[in-house]
Amino acid sequence: MKHFLSAAFIVALPTLSIAEVTVTSPWARATIIAGRPGAGYLSLTSDTGDRLVSVSSPIAGHVMLHSVESGESGVSRMVHLDTLDLPAGETVSLAPGDLHLMLMQLTHKLVEGTSFPLTLTFETAGEITVEVPVLGIAATGPEDTE
């Protein structure tokens, strides 16, 4: 009887999958002074669906996830998000003027040509740490070479 249960369990294992999240194109803009928040961007894809529940970095007192919403008057404002849902198989991009990370209470200014670690925590996939390159102050994405 033990062998039957073991074999049944082994056969069932392939159907148990842990969500995998892929992080691509991380980048941040350089900052002029440490006292001002920085902004970070990246793209997230979850094969089975997941939720981003927190973000941290040793270079920031805290990292906040913001969306940008436009009111009826056409004025845009940043709105803090506690979590970010990642639908299965869809890429969610954080980009200037849209979803983005705010790096608050920086320990030092972000200097173009350097990089820093960023840890993203997902509900299912757990922690993923990526190295974030710092681009120029006017950069619009990782393809910029300024």
Short mmCIF file of N, CA, C and O in Angstrom, two decimals, residues 53-139:
data_model
loop_
_atom_site.label_atom_id
_atom_site.label_comp_id
_atom_site.label_asym_id
_atom_site.label_seq_id
_atom_site.Cartn_x
_atom_site.Cartn_y
_atom_site.Cartn_z
N VAL A 53 3.90 41.99 -3.51
CA VAL A 53 3.40 42.44 -2.21
C VAL A 53 4.32 43.45 -1.52
O VAL A 53 3.86 44.19 -0.65
N SER A 54 5.61 43.48 -1.89
CA SER A 54 6.49 44.50 -1.32
C SER A 54 7.77 44.60 -2.14
O SER A 54 8.12 43.69 -2.89
N VAL A 55 8.44 45.74 -1.98
CA VAL A 55 9.70 46.01 -2.66
C VAL A 55 10.61 46.70 -1.66
O VAL A 55 10.17 47.55 -0.89
N SER A 56 11.90 46.33 -1.67
CA SER A 56 12.85 46.97 -0.77
C SER A 56 14.22 47.09 -1.44
O SER A 56 14.51 46.40 -2.41
N SER A 57 15.03 47.97 -0.89
CA SER A 57 16.40 48.14 -1.36
C SER A 57 17.22 48.74 -0.22
O SER A 57 16.72 49.59 0.52
N PRO A 58 18.48 48.33 -0.09
CA PRO A 58 19.32 48.89 0.97
C PRO A 58 19.64 50.37 0.73
O PRO A 58 20.11 51.04 1.66
N ILE A 59 19.38 50.89 -0.45
CA ILE A 59 19.70 52.30 -0.72
C ILE A 59 18.53 53.24 -0.41
O ILE A 59 18.66 54.45 -0.54
N ALA A 60 17.38 52.66 0.00
CA ALA A 60 16.20 53.49 0.27
C ALA A 60 15.58 53.10 1.61
O ALA A 60 15.54 51.93 1.96
N GLY A 61 15.07 54.10 2.32
CA GLY A 61 14.37 53.85 3.58
C GLY A 61 13.15 52.99 3.35
O GLY A 61 12.84 52.11 4.13
N HIS A 62 12.46 53.25 2.25
CA HIS A 62 11.36 52.38 1.81
C HIS A 62 11.09 52.62 0.33
O HIS A 62 11.46 53.66 -0.22
N VAL A 63 10.49 51.62 -0.29
CA VAL A 63 10.16 51.68 -1.71
C VAL A 63 8.65 51.55 -1.83
O VAL A 63 8.04 50.66 -1.26
N MET A 64 8.05 52.49 -2.57
CA MET A 64 6.60 52.50 -2.74
C MET A 64 6.25 52.24 -4.20
O MET A 64 6.96 52.66 -5.11
N LEU A 65 5.14 51.56 -4.41
CA LEU A 65 4.62 51.33 -5.74
C LEU A 65 3.52 52.36 -5.99
O LEU A 65 2.61 52.52 -5.18
N HIS A 66 3.65 53.08 -7.10
CA HIS A 66 2.67 54.12 -7.45
C HIS A 66 2.10 53.88 -8.83
O HIS A 66 2.80 53.43 -9.73
N SER A 67 0.83 54.25 -8.99
CA SER A 67 0.23 54.34 -10.31
C SER A 67 -0.04 55.82 -10.55
O SER A 67 0.00 56.63 -9.63
N VAL A 68 -0.28 56.16 -11.79
CA VAL A 68 -0.61 57.54 -12.14
C VAL A 68 -2.03 57.55 -12.66
O VAL A 68 -2.37 56.79 -13.57
N GLU A 69 -2.87 58.39 -12.06
CA GLU A 69 -4.26 58.51 -12.49
C GLU A 69 -4.54 59.94 -12.90
O GLU A 69 -4.03 60.88 -12.28
N SER A 70 -5.34 60.10 -13.93
CA SER A 70 -5.76 61.42 -14.38
C SER A 70 -7.19 61.67 -13.94
O SER A 70 -8.07 60.83 -14.15
N GLY A 71 -7.41 62.83 -13.34
CA GLY A 71 -8.75 63.19 -12.91
C GLY A 71 -9.54 63.78 -14.06
O GLY A 71 -9.04 63.94 -15.18
N GLU A 72 -10.79 64.13 -13.79
CA GLU A 72 -11.66 64.72 -14.81
C GLU A 72 -11.09 66.03 -15.34
O GLU A 72 -11.31 66.39 -16.49
N SER A 73 -10.35 66.74 -14.51
CA SER A 73 -9.77 68.02 -14.93
C SER A 73 -8.51 67.83 -15.77
O SER A 73 -7.94 68.80 -16.25
N GLY A 74 -8.08 66.56 -15.93
CA GLY A 74 -6.89 66.29 -16.72
C GLY A 74 -5.60 66.36 -15.91
O GLY A 74 -4.52 66.17 -16.44
N VAL A 75 -5.72 66.64 -14.62
CA VAL A 75 -4.55 66.71 -13.75
C VAL A 75 -4.19 65.30 -13.29
O VAL A 75 -5.05 64.55 -12.81
N SER A 76 -2.93 64.92 -13.47
CA SER A 76 -2.47 63.60 -13.06
C SER A 76 -1.99 63.64 -11.62
O SER A 76 -1.46 64.66 -11.16
N ARG A 77 -2.18 62.52 -10.93
CA ARG A 77 -1.67 62.41 -9.56
C ARG A 77 -1.19 60.99 -9.33
O ARG A 77 -1.66 60.05 -9.95
N MET A 78 -0.23 60.87 -8.43
CA MET A 78 0.29 59.55 -8.07
C MET A 78 -0.60 58.95 -6.99
O MET A 78 -1.02 59.64 -6.07
N VAL A 79 -0.87 57.65 -7.12
CA VAL A 79 -1.68 56.92 -6.16
C VAL A 79 -0.86 55.73 -5.65
O VAL A 79 -0.36 54.94 -6.44
N HIS A 80 -0.72 55.63 -4.33
CA HIS A 80 0.03 54.52 -3.73
C HIS A 80 -0.76 53.23 -3.87
O HIS A 80 -1.97 53.19 -3.64
N LEU A 81 -0.07 52.15 -4.28
CA LEU A 81 -0.67 50.82 -4.36
C LEU A 81 -0.02 49.92 -3.32
O LEU A 81 1.20 49.91 -3.18
N ASP A 82 -0.82 49.17 -2.59
CA ASP A 82 -0.28 48.23 -1.61
C ASP A 82 0.28 46.98 -2.27
O ASP A 82 1.26 46.41 -1.80
N THR A 83 -0.38 46.54 -3.35
CA THR A 83 0.04 45.34 -4.07
C THR A 83 -0.17 45.56 -5.56
O THR A 83 -0.85 46.50 -5.97
N LEU A 84 0.40 44.66 -6.35
CA LEU A 84 0.23 44.72 -7.80
C LEU A 84 -0.05 43.32 -8.31
O LEU A 84 0.80 42.42 -8.16
N ASP A 85 -1.23 43.11 -8.88
CA ASP A 85 -1.59 41.81 -9.43
C ASP A 85 -0.87 41.59 -10.76
O ASP A 85 -0.78 42.50 -11.58
N LEU A 86 -0.38 40.36 -10.95
CA LEU A 86 0.28 39.97 -12.19
C LEU A 86 -0.56 38.86 -12.82
O LEU A 86 -0.47 37.70 -12.42
N PRO A 87 -1.38 39.19 -13.81
CA PRO A 87 -2.19 38.15 -14.47
C PRO A 87 -1.30 37.13 -15.18
O PRO A 87 -0.23 37.48 -15.70
N ALA A 88 -1.72 35.90 -15.20
CA ALA A 88 -0.95 34.81 -15.81
C ALA A 88 -0.60 35.12 -17.26
O ALA A 88 -1.48 35.46 -18.05
N GLY A 89 0.70 35.03 -17.57
CA GLY A 89 1.17 35.18 -18.93
C GLY A 89 1.22 36.59 -19.47
O GLY A 89 1.65 36.81 -20.60
N GLU A 90 0.79 37.58 -18.70
CA GLU A 90 0.80 38.97 -19.16
C GLU A 90 1.99 39.71 -18.56
O GLU A 90 2.35 39.49 -17.42
N THR A 91 2.58 40.61 -19.35
CA THR A 91 3.67 41.43 -18.84
C THR A 91 3.10 42.73 -18.30
O THR A 91 2.31 43.40 -18.97
N VAL A 92 3.47 43.06 -17.08
CA VAL A 92 3.09 44.32 -16.45
C VAL A 92 4.34 45.18 -16.43
O VAL A 92 5.34 44.81 -15.83
N SER A 93 4.27 46.33 -17.10
CA SER A 93 5.44 47.22 -17.21
C SER A 93 5.28 48.43 -16.31
O SER A 93 4.23 49.06 -16.27
N LEU A 94 6.35 48.72 -15.59
CA LEU A 94 6.45 49.95 -14.81
C LEU A 94 7.29 50.89 -15.65
O LEU A 94 8.43 50.55 -16.01
N ALA A 95 6.74 52.06 -15.99
CA ALA A 95 7.40 52.96 -16.93
C ALA A 95 7.11 54.41 -16.54
O ALA A 95 6.13 54.68 -15.84
N PRO A 96 7.93 55.35 -17.00
CA PRO A 96 7.69 56.76 -16.70
C PRO A 96 6.28 57.19 -17.11
O PRO A 96 5.78 56.79 -18.17
N GLY A 97 5.60 57.94 -16.24
CA GLY A 97 4.26 58.42 -16.51
C GLY A 97 3.17 57.40 -16.24
O GLY A 97 2.01 57.65 -16.52
N ASP A 98 3.54 56.24 -15.71
CA ASP A 98 2.58 55.17 -15.47
C ASP A 98 2.94 54.51 -14.14
O ASP A 98 3.47 55.17 -13.24
N LEU A 99 2.71 53.23 -14.00
CA LEU A 99 3.15 52.50 -12.80
C LEU A 99 4.65 52.71 -12.64
O LEU A 99 5.40 52.68 -13.62
N HIS A 100 5.10 52.90 -11.39
CA HIS A 100 6.54 53.07 -11.14
C HIS A 100 6.83 52.83 -9.66
O HIS A 100 5.93 52.76 -8.84
N LEU A 101 8.10 52.68 -9.37
CA LEU A 101 8.57 52.54 -7.99
C LEU A 101 9.13 53.87 -7.52
O LEU A 101 9.90 54.51 -8.25
N MET A 102 8.78 54.28 -6.33
CA MET A 102 9.36 55.48 -5.72
C MET A 102 10.34 55.03 -4.65
O MET A 102 9.96 54.31 -3.72
N LEU A 103 11.59 55.42 -4.82
CA LEU A 103 12.65 55.08 -3.87
C LEU A 103 12.75 56.24 -2.88
O LEU A 103 13.31 57.29 -3.19
N MET A 104 12.18 56.05 -1.70
CA MET A 104 12.08 57.11 -0.70
C MET A 104 13.25 57.04 0.29
O MET A 104 13.77 55.98 0.56
N GLN A 105 13.61 58.20 0.81
CA GLN A 105 14.68 58.31 1.82
C GLN A 105 15.96 57.63 1.34
O GLN A 105 16.51 56.75 2.00
N LEU A 106 16.44 58.07 0.17
CA LEU A 106 17.67 57.50 -0.39
C LEU A 106 18.85 57.73 0.56
O LEU A 106 18.96 58.79 1.18
N THR A 107 19.73 56.76 0.64
CA THR A 107 20.92 56.89 1.48
C THR A 107 21.99 57.73 0.78
O THR A 107 22.87 58.27 1.43
N HIS A 108 21.90 57.82 -0.55
CA HIS A 108 22.80 58.65 -1.35
C HIS A 108 22.15 58.90 -2.70
O HIS A 108 21.19 58.21 -3.06
N LYS A 109 22.64 59.89 -3.42
CA LYS A 109 22.03 60.15 -4.73
C LYS A 109 22.33 59.00 -5.68
O LYS A 109 23.32 58.27 -5.51
N LEU A 110 21.47 58.82 -6.66
CA LEU A 110 21.66 57.78 -7.66
C LEU A 110 22.52 58.36 -8.78
O LEU A 110 22.13 59.33 -9.42
N VAL A 111 23.67 57.77 -8.97
CA VAL A 111 24.66 58.28 -9.93
C VAL A 111 24.62 57.45 -11.21
O VAL A 111 24.69 56.21 -11.16
N GLU A 112 24.51 58.15 -12.33
CA GLU A 112 24.49 57.48 -13.63
C GLU A 112 25.70 56.56 -13.77
O GLU A 112 26.82 56.92 -13.40
N GLY A 113 25.48 55.35 -14.28
CA GLY A 113 26.56 54.39 -14.48
C GLY A 113 26.75 53.43 -13.31
O GLY A 113 27.50 52.47 -13.42
N THR A 114 26.07 53.68 -12.19
CA THR A 114 26.15 52.76 -11.05
C THR A 114 24.92 51.85 -11.09
O THR A 114 24.09 51.94 -11.98
N SER A 115 24.81 51.00 -10.08
CA SER A 115 23.62 50.15 -9.96
C SER A 115 23.37 49.86 -8.49
O SER A 115 24.23 50.13 -7.64
N PHE A 116 22.21 49.31 -8.19
CA PHE A 116 21.86 48.97 -6.81
C PHE A 116 20.93 47.75 -6.81
O PHE A 116 20.23 47.50 -7.79
N PRO A 117 20.91 47.00 -5.70
CA PRO A 117 20.01 45.84 -5.61
C PRO A 117 18.60 46.26 -5.22
O PRO A 117 18.40 47.21 -4.45
N LEU A 118 17.63 45.55 -5.78
CA LEU A 118 16.22 45.78 -5.48
C LEU A 118 15.59 44.41 -5.26
O LEU A 118 15.74 43.51 -6.09
N THR A 119 14.92 44.24 -4.12
CA THR A 119 14.29 42.96 -3.80
C THR A 119 12.78 43.10 -3.91
O THR A 119 12.18 43.94 -3.24
N LEU A 120 12.20 42.27 -4.77
CA LEU A 120 10.76 42.24 -4.98
C LEU A 120 10.23 40.99 -4.29
O LEU A 120 10.79 39.91 -4.47
N THR A 121 9.16 41.13 -3.53
CA THR A 121 8.57 40.00 -2.83
C THR A 121 7.19 39.73 -3.41
O THR A 121 6.34 40.63 -3.46
N PHE A 122 7.00 38.48 -3.85
CA PHE A 122 5.75 38.07 -4.48
C PHE A 122 5.01 37.12 -3.56
O PHE A 122 5.62 36.37 -2.79
N GLU A 123 3.70 37.12 -3.65
CA GLU A 123 2.86 36.28 -2.81
C GLU A 123 3.21 34.80 -2.95
O GLU A 123 3.29 34.08 -1.97
N THR A 124 3.44 34.33 -4.17
CA THR A 124 3.73 32.92 -4.40
C THR A 124 5.19 32.66 -4.74
O THR A 124 5.79 31.74 -4.19
N ALA A 125 5.76 33.46 -5.60
CA ALA A 125 7.14 33.22 -6.08
C ALA A 125 8.20 33.57 -5.04
O ALA A 125 9.35 33.19 -5.19
N GLY A 126 7.84 34.28 -3.99
CA GLY A 126 8.81 34.65 -2.96
C GLY A 126 9.64 35.86 -3.37
O GLY A 126 9.18 36.72 -4.12
N GLU A 127 10.88 35.90 -2.90
CA GLU A 127 11.76 37.05 -3.14
C GLU A 127 12.60 36.86 -4.40
O GLU A 127 13.14 35.78 -4.64
N ILE A 128 12.71 37.94 -5.17
CA ILE A 128 13.60 37.99 -6.32
C ILE A 128 14.39 39.28 -6.20
O ILE A 128 13.80 40.36 -6.06
N THR A 129 15.71 39.18 -6.22
CA THR A 129 16.56 40.37 -6.15
C THR A 129 17.19 40.59 -7.51
O THR A 129 17.73 39.66 -8.12
N VAL A 130 17.09 41.84 -7.99
CA VAL A 130 17.68 42.21 -9.27
C VAL A 130 18.62 43.39 -9.07
O VAL A 130 18.49 44.15 -8.12
N GLU A 131 19.58 43.51 -9.97
CA GLU A 131 20.50 44.65 -9.97
C GLU A 131 19.92 45.69 -10.92
O GLU A 131 19.61 45.39 -12.08
N VAL A 132 19.76 46.91 -10.43
CA VAL A 132 19.11 47.98 -11.19
C VAL A 132 20.16 49.00 -11.65
O VAL A 132 20.76 49.68 -10.81
N PRO A 133 20.40 49.11 -12.96
CA PRO A 133 21.34 50.12 -13.45
C PRO A 133 20.72 51.51 -13.38
O PRO A 133 19.52 51.68 -13.60
N VAL A 134 21.56 52.49 -13.06
CA VAL A 134 21.12 53.89 -13.00
C VAL A 134 21.48 54.55 -14.32
O VAL A 134 22.65 54.59 -14.71
N LEU A 135 20.46 55.08 -15.00
CA LEU A 135 20.65 55.77 -16.27
C LEU A 135 20.64 57.28 -16.04
O LEU A 135 20.46 57.73 -14.92
N GLY A 136 20.79 58.04 -17.09
CA GLY A 136 20.81 59.49 -16.99
C GLY A 136 19.51 60.09 -16.47
O GLY A 136 18.46 59.45 -16.50
N ILE A 137 19.57 61.33 -16.05
CA ILE A 137 18.41 62.02 -15.47
C ILE A 137 17.26 62.12 -16.47
O ILE A 137 16.10 62.01 -16.10
N ALA A 138 17.55 62.28 -17.74
CA ALA A 138 16.51 62.42 -18.77
C ALA A 138 16.17 61.11 -19.47
O ALA A 138 15.41 61.10 -20.43
N ALA A 139 16.70 59.98 -19.01
CA ALA A 139 16.47 58.70 -19.67
C ALA A 139 14.99 58.36 -19.71
O ALA A 139 14.24 58.70 -18.79
#
